[in-house]
Coordinates of C-alpha atoms and ligand atoms in Angstrom, one line a residue:
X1101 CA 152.7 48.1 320.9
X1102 CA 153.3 44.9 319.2
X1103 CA 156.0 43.5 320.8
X1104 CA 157.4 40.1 319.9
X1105 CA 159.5 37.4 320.5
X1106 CA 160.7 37.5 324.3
X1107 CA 159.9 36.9 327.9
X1108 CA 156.7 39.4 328.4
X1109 CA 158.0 39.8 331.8
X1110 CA 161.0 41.3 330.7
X1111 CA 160.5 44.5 329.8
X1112 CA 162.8 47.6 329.5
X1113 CA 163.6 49.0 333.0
X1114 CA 164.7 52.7 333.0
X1115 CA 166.0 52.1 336.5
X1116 CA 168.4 49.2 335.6
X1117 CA 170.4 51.8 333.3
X1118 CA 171.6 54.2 336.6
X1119 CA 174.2 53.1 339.1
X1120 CA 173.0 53.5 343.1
X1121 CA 174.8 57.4 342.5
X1122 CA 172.7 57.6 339.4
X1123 CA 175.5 57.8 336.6
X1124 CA 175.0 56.2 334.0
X1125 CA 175.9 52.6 333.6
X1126 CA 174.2 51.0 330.6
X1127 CA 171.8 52.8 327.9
X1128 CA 168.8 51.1 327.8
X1129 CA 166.4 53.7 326.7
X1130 CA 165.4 57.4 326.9
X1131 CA 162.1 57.0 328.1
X1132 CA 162.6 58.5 332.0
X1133 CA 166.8 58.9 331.5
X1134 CA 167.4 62.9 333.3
X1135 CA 167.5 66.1 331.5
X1136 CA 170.7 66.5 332.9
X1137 CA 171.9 63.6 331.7
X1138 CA 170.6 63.5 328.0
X1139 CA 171.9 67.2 327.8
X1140 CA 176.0 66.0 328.9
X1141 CA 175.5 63.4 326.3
X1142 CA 174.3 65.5 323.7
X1143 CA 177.1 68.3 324.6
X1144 CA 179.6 65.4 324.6
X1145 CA 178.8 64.0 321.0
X1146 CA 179.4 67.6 319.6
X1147 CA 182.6 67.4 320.8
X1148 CA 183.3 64.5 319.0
X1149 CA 182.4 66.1 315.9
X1150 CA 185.0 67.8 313.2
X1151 CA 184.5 69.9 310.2
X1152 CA 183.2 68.4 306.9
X1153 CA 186.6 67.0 305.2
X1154 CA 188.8 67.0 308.5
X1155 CA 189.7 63.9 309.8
X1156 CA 187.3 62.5 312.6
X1157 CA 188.4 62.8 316.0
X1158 CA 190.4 60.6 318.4
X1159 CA 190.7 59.9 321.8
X1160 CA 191.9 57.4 323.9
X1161 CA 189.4 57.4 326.4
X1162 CA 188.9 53.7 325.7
X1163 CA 192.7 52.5 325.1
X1164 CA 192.9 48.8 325.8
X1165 CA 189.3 48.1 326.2
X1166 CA 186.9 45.9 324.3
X1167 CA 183.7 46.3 322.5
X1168 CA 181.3 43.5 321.4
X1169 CA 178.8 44.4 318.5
X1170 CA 176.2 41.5 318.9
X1171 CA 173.6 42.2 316.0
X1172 CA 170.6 39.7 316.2
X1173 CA 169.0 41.8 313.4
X1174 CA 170.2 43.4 310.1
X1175 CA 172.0 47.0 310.5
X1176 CA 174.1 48.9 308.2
X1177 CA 174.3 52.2 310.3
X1178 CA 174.1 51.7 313.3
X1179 CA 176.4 48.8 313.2
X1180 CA 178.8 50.4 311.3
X1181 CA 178.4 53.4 313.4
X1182 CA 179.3 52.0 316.8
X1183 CA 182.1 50.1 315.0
X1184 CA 184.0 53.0 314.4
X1185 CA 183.0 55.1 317.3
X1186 CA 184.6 52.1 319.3
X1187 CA 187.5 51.8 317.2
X1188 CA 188.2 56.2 317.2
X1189 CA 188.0 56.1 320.9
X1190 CA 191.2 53.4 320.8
X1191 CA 189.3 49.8 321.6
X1192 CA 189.3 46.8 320.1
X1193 CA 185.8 46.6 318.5
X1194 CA 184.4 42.6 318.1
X1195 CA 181.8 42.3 315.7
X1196 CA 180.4 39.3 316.2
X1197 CA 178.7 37.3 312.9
X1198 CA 175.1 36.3 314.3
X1199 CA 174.7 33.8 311.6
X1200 CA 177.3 31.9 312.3
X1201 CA 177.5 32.3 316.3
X1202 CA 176.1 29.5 318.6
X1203 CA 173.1 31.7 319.3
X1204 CA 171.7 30.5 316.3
X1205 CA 172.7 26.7 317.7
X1206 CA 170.2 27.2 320.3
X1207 CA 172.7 28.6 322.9
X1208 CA 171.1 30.7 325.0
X1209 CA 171.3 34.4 325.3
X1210 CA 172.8 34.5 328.6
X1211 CA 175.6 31.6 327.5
X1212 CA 176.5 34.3 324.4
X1213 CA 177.1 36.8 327.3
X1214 CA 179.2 34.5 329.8
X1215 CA 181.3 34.0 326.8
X1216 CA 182.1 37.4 325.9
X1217 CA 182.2 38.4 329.9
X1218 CA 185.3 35.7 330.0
X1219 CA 187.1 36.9 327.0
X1220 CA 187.0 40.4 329.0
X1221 CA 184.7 42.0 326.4
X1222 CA 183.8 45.7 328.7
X1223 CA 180.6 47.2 327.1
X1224 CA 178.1 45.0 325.1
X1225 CA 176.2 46.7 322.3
X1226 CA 172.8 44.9 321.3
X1227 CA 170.3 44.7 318.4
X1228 CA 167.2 42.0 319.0
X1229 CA 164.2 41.7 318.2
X1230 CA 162.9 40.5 321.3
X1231 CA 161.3 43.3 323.8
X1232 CA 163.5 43.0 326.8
X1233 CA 166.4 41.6 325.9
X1234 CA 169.0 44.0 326.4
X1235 CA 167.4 44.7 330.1
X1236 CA 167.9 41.2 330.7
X1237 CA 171.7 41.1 329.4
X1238 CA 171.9 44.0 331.6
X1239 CA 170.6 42.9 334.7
X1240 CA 172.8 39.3 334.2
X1241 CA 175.9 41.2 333.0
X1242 CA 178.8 41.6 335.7
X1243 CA 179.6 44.6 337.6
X1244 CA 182.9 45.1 335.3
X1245 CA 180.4 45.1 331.9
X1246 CA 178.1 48.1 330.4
X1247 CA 175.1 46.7 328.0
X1248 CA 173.8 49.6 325.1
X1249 CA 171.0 48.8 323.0
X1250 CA 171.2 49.4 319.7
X1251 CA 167.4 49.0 318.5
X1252 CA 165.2 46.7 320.5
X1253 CA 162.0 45.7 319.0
X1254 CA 159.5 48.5 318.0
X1255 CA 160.5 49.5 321.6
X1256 CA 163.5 51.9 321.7
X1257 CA 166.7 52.4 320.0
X1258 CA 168.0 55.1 322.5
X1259 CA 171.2 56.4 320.6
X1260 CA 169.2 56.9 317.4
X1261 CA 167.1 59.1 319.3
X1262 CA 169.6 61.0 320.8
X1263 CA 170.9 61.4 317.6
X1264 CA 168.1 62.7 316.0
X1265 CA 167.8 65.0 319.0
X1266 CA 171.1 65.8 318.2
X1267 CA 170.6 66.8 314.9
X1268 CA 167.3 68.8 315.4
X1269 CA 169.1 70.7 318.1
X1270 CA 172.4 71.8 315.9
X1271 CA 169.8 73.1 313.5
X1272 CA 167.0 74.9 315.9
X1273 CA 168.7 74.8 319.4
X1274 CA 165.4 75.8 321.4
X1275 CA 162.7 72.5 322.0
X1276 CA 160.2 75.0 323.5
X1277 CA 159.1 76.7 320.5
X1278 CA 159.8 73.8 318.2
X1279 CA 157.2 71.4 316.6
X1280 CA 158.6 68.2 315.2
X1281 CA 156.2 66.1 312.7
X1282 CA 157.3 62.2 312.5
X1283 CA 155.3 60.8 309.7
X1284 CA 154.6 56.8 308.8
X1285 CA 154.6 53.5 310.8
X1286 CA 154.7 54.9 314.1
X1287 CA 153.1 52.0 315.4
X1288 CA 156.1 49.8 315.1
X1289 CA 158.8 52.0 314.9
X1290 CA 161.7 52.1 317.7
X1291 CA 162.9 55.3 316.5
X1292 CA 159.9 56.9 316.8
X1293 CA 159.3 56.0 320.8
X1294 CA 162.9 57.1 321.3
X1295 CA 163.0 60.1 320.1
X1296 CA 159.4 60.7 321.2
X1297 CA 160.3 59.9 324.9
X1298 CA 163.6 62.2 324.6
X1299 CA 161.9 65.4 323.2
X1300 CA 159.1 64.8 325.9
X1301 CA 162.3 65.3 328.6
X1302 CA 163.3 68.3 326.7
X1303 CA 160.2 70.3 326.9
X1304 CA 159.4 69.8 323.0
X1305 CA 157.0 72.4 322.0
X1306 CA 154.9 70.4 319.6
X1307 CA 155.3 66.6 318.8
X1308 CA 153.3 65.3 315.9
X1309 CA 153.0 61.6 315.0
X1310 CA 151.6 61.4 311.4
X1311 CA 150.1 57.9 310.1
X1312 CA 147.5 56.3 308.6
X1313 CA 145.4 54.6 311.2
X1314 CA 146.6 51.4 310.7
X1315 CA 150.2 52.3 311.9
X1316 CA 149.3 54.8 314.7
X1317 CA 150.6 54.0 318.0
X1318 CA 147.9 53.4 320.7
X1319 CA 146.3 56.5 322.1
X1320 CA 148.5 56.0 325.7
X1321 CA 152.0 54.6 324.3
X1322 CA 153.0 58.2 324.2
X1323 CA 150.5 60.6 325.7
X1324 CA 152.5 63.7 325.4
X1325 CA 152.2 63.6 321.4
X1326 CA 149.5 64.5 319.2
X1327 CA 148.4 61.6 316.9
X1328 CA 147.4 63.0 313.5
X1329 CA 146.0 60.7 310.6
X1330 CA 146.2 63.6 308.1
X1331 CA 149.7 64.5 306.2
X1332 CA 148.6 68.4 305.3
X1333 CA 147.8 68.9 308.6
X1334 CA 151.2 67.0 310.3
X1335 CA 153.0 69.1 307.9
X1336 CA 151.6 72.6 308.5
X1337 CA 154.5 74.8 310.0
X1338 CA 156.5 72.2 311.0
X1339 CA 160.3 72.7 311.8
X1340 CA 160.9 69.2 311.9
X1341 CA 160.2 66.4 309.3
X1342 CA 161.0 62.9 310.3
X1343 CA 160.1 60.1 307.4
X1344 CA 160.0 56.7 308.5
X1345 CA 160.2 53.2 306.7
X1346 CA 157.0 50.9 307.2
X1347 CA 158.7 48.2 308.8
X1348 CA 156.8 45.4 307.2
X1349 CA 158.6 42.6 309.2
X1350 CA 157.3 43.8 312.6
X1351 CA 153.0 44.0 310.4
X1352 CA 151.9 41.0 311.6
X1353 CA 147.9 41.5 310.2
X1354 CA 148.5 43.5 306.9
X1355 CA 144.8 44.1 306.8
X1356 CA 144.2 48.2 306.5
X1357 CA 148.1 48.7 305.5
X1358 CA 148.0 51.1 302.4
X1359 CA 149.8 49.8 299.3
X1360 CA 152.5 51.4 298.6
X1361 CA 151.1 54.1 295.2
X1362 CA 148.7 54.7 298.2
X1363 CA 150.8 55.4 300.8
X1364 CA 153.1 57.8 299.1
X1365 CA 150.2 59.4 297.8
X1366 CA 149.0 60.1 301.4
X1367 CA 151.4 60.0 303.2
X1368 CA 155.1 60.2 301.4
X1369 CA 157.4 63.4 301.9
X1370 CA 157.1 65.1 298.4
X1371 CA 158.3 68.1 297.7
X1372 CA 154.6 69.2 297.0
X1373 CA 153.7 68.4 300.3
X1374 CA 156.8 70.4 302.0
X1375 CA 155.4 73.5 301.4
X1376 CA 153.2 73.1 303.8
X1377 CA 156.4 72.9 306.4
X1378 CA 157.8 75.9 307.1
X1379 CA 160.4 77.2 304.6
X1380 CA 163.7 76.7 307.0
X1381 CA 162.0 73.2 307.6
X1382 CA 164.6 69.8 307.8
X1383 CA 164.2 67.1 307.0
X1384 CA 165.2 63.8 308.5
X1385 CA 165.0 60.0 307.9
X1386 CA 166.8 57.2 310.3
X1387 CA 167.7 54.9 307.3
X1388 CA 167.4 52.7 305.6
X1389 CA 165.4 54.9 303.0
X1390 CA 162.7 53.7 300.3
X1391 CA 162.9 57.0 298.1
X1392 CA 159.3 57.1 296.3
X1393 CA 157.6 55.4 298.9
X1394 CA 157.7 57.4 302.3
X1395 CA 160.2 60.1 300.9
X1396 CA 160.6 61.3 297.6
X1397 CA 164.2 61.5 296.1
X1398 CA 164.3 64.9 295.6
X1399 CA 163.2 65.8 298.7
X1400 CA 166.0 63.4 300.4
X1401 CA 168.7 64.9 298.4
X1402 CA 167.6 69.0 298.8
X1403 CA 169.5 71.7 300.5
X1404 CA 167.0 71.4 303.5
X1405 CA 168.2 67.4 304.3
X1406 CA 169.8 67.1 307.1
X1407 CA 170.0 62.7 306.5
X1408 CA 173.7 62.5 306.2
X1409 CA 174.1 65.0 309.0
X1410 CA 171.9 62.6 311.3
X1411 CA 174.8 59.6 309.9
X1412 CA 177.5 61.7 311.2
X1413 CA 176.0 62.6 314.4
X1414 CA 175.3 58.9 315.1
X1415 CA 179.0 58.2 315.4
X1416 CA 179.7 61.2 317.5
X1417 CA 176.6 60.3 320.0
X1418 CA 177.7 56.1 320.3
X1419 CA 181.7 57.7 321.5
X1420 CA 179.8 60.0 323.9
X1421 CA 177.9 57.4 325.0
X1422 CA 180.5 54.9 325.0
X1423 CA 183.1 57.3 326.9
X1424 CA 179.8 57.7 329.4
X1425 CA 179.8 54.4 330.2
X1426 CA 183.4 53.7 330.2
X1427 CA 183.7 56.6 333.2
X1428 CA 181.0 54.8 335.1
X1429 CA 183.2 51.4 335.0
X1430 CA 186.4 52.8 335.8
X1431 CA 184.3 54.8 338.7
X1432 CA 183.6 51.5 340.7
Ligands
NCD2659 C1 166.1 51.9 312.0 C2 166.0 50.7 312.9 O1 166.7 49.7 312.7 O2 165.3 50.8 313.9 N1 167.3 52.1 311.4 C3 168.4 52.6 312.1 O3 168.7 52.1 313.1 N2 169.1 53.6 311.5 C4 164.9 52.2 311.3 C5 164.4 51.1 310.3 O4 164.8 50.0 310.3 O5 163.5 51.5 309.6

């Protein structure tokens, strides 16, 4: 993994995410989180879905609480997506501008925190690009505040993978017998590792990661998976298709990346190369999407698709998970 920015020391703790009774307190990441528990939270987001057209469903689960949206990174979805969930669950949802906050003044992280803590902000919901940094919030944060992280370095972005998990779940239901193919810059991608570690929980029949080798993970970062350099045979009877975006601004050395004619010639989902997928195949993509370079467009916009389905799953998963946490609060 090529991990940036933070303390090294730092790193994610699974154990820092469970109270003493083992509920869940903050979401850090999937990798060692209970079957038991990423089954209630996937059972819970259904609930908090509605029928295409029908207006999105409410509760009040979080009536007169607050939610802070700190973003030290760009994000459309996902910020967006907790917004609302907050906001459909009855709280007052902050989202904080990173480029004009006093982080950017030099104030430290934990300063940021302290802040929010004394305007009674109740669940934190972070995005950095420093490996650790939500662990740390969490560990610092009172006993009255829950920390979720919302895409950490190339090192996990927990609801996206439970969304994803989500998704491939409504559309094949049994993990055993399925086999998933995530295709392109494995190496650096937090999507990847989360859903990766969450499948591995679930007994996943088959997980392939597809990538050239300059954007395969290392050989132990996830064990359970099956690294493959070649798209034909990634694809070959898969149920699952995952594209993902080559996240340039984690590359530091650039050396051995394809360009980008040569990567979608390799390695981009066409609708060619789908074939080779098995015919009641999805397909899936995290966002944001560069149609013609690891997707084609046609392939992102046919019947067998499931992208926008993932976007509407993502909201249901962060009030699940956000109700999770609230019951763990109000429990102390
Ligand atoms: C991803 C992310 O930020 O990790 N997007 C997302 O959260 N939906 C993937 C990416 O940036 O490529």
């Amino acid at each position: 993994m090529s991990s940036s920015t933070f303390n090294p020391d730092l790193k994610d703790d699974a154990d820092v995410q469970l109270n003493a009774d083992g509920s869940l307190r903050h979401l850090l990441t999937l990798k060692g989180l209970s079957k038991d528990i990423l089954i209630e939270l996937l059972d819970s987001a259904e609930a908090f879905l509605s029928p295409e057209g029908a207006l999105p469903v409410r509760s009040k689960a979080l009536n007169g609480r607050t939610i802070a949206n700190l973003f030290f990174e760009p994000s459309t979805r996902t910020r967006a997506s907790f917004d609302l969930a907050g906001k459909r669950l009855g709280a007052d949802v902050l989202n904080l501008d990173v480029n004009t906050s006093s982080r950017k003044k030099g104030e430290s992280i934990l300063d940021t925190i302290y802040t929010l803590e004394a305007m009674q902000v109740d669940i934190m919901v972070v995005r950095d690009a420093g490996a650790g940094v939500p662990a740390y919030i969490a560990r610092n944060a009172k006993d009255f505040v829950s920390v979720l992280n919302a895409g950490e370095s190339d090192v996990s972005h927990p609801t996206q993978g439970l969304l994803d998990i989500l998704t491939m779940r409504q559309y094949r239901q049994d993990f055993e017998n399925m086999t998933v193919a995530i295709v392109g810059d494995i190496q650096h991608s937090r999507v990847a590792r989360s859903a990766a570690h969450g499948l591995e929980t679930l007994g996943i029949g088959e997980l392939r990661l597809v990538s050239p080798p300059a954007m395969a993970p290392a050989a132990d970062d996830m064990p359970f998976a099956k690294l493959v350099d070649n798209l034909d045979d990634g694809l070959r009877d898969a149920d699952v298709v995952m594209a993902l975006r080559i996240q340039r601004e984690r590359i530091g050395n650039l050396d051995g990346i394809p360009g980008i004619d040569e990567y979608f010639a390799n390695f981009g989902i066409s609708r060619e190369r789908m074939k080779l997928a098995k015919p009641t195949a999805i397909v899936m993509h995290p966002g944001p999407m560069n149609r013609g370079i690891e997707i084609e467009g046609i392939v992102a916009d046919s019947p067998q698709s499931v992208i926008t389905k993932q976007v509407t799953n993502g909201v249901a998963v962060r009030m699940a998970v956000l109700e999770r946490v609230m019951r763990t609060l109000d429990a102390r």
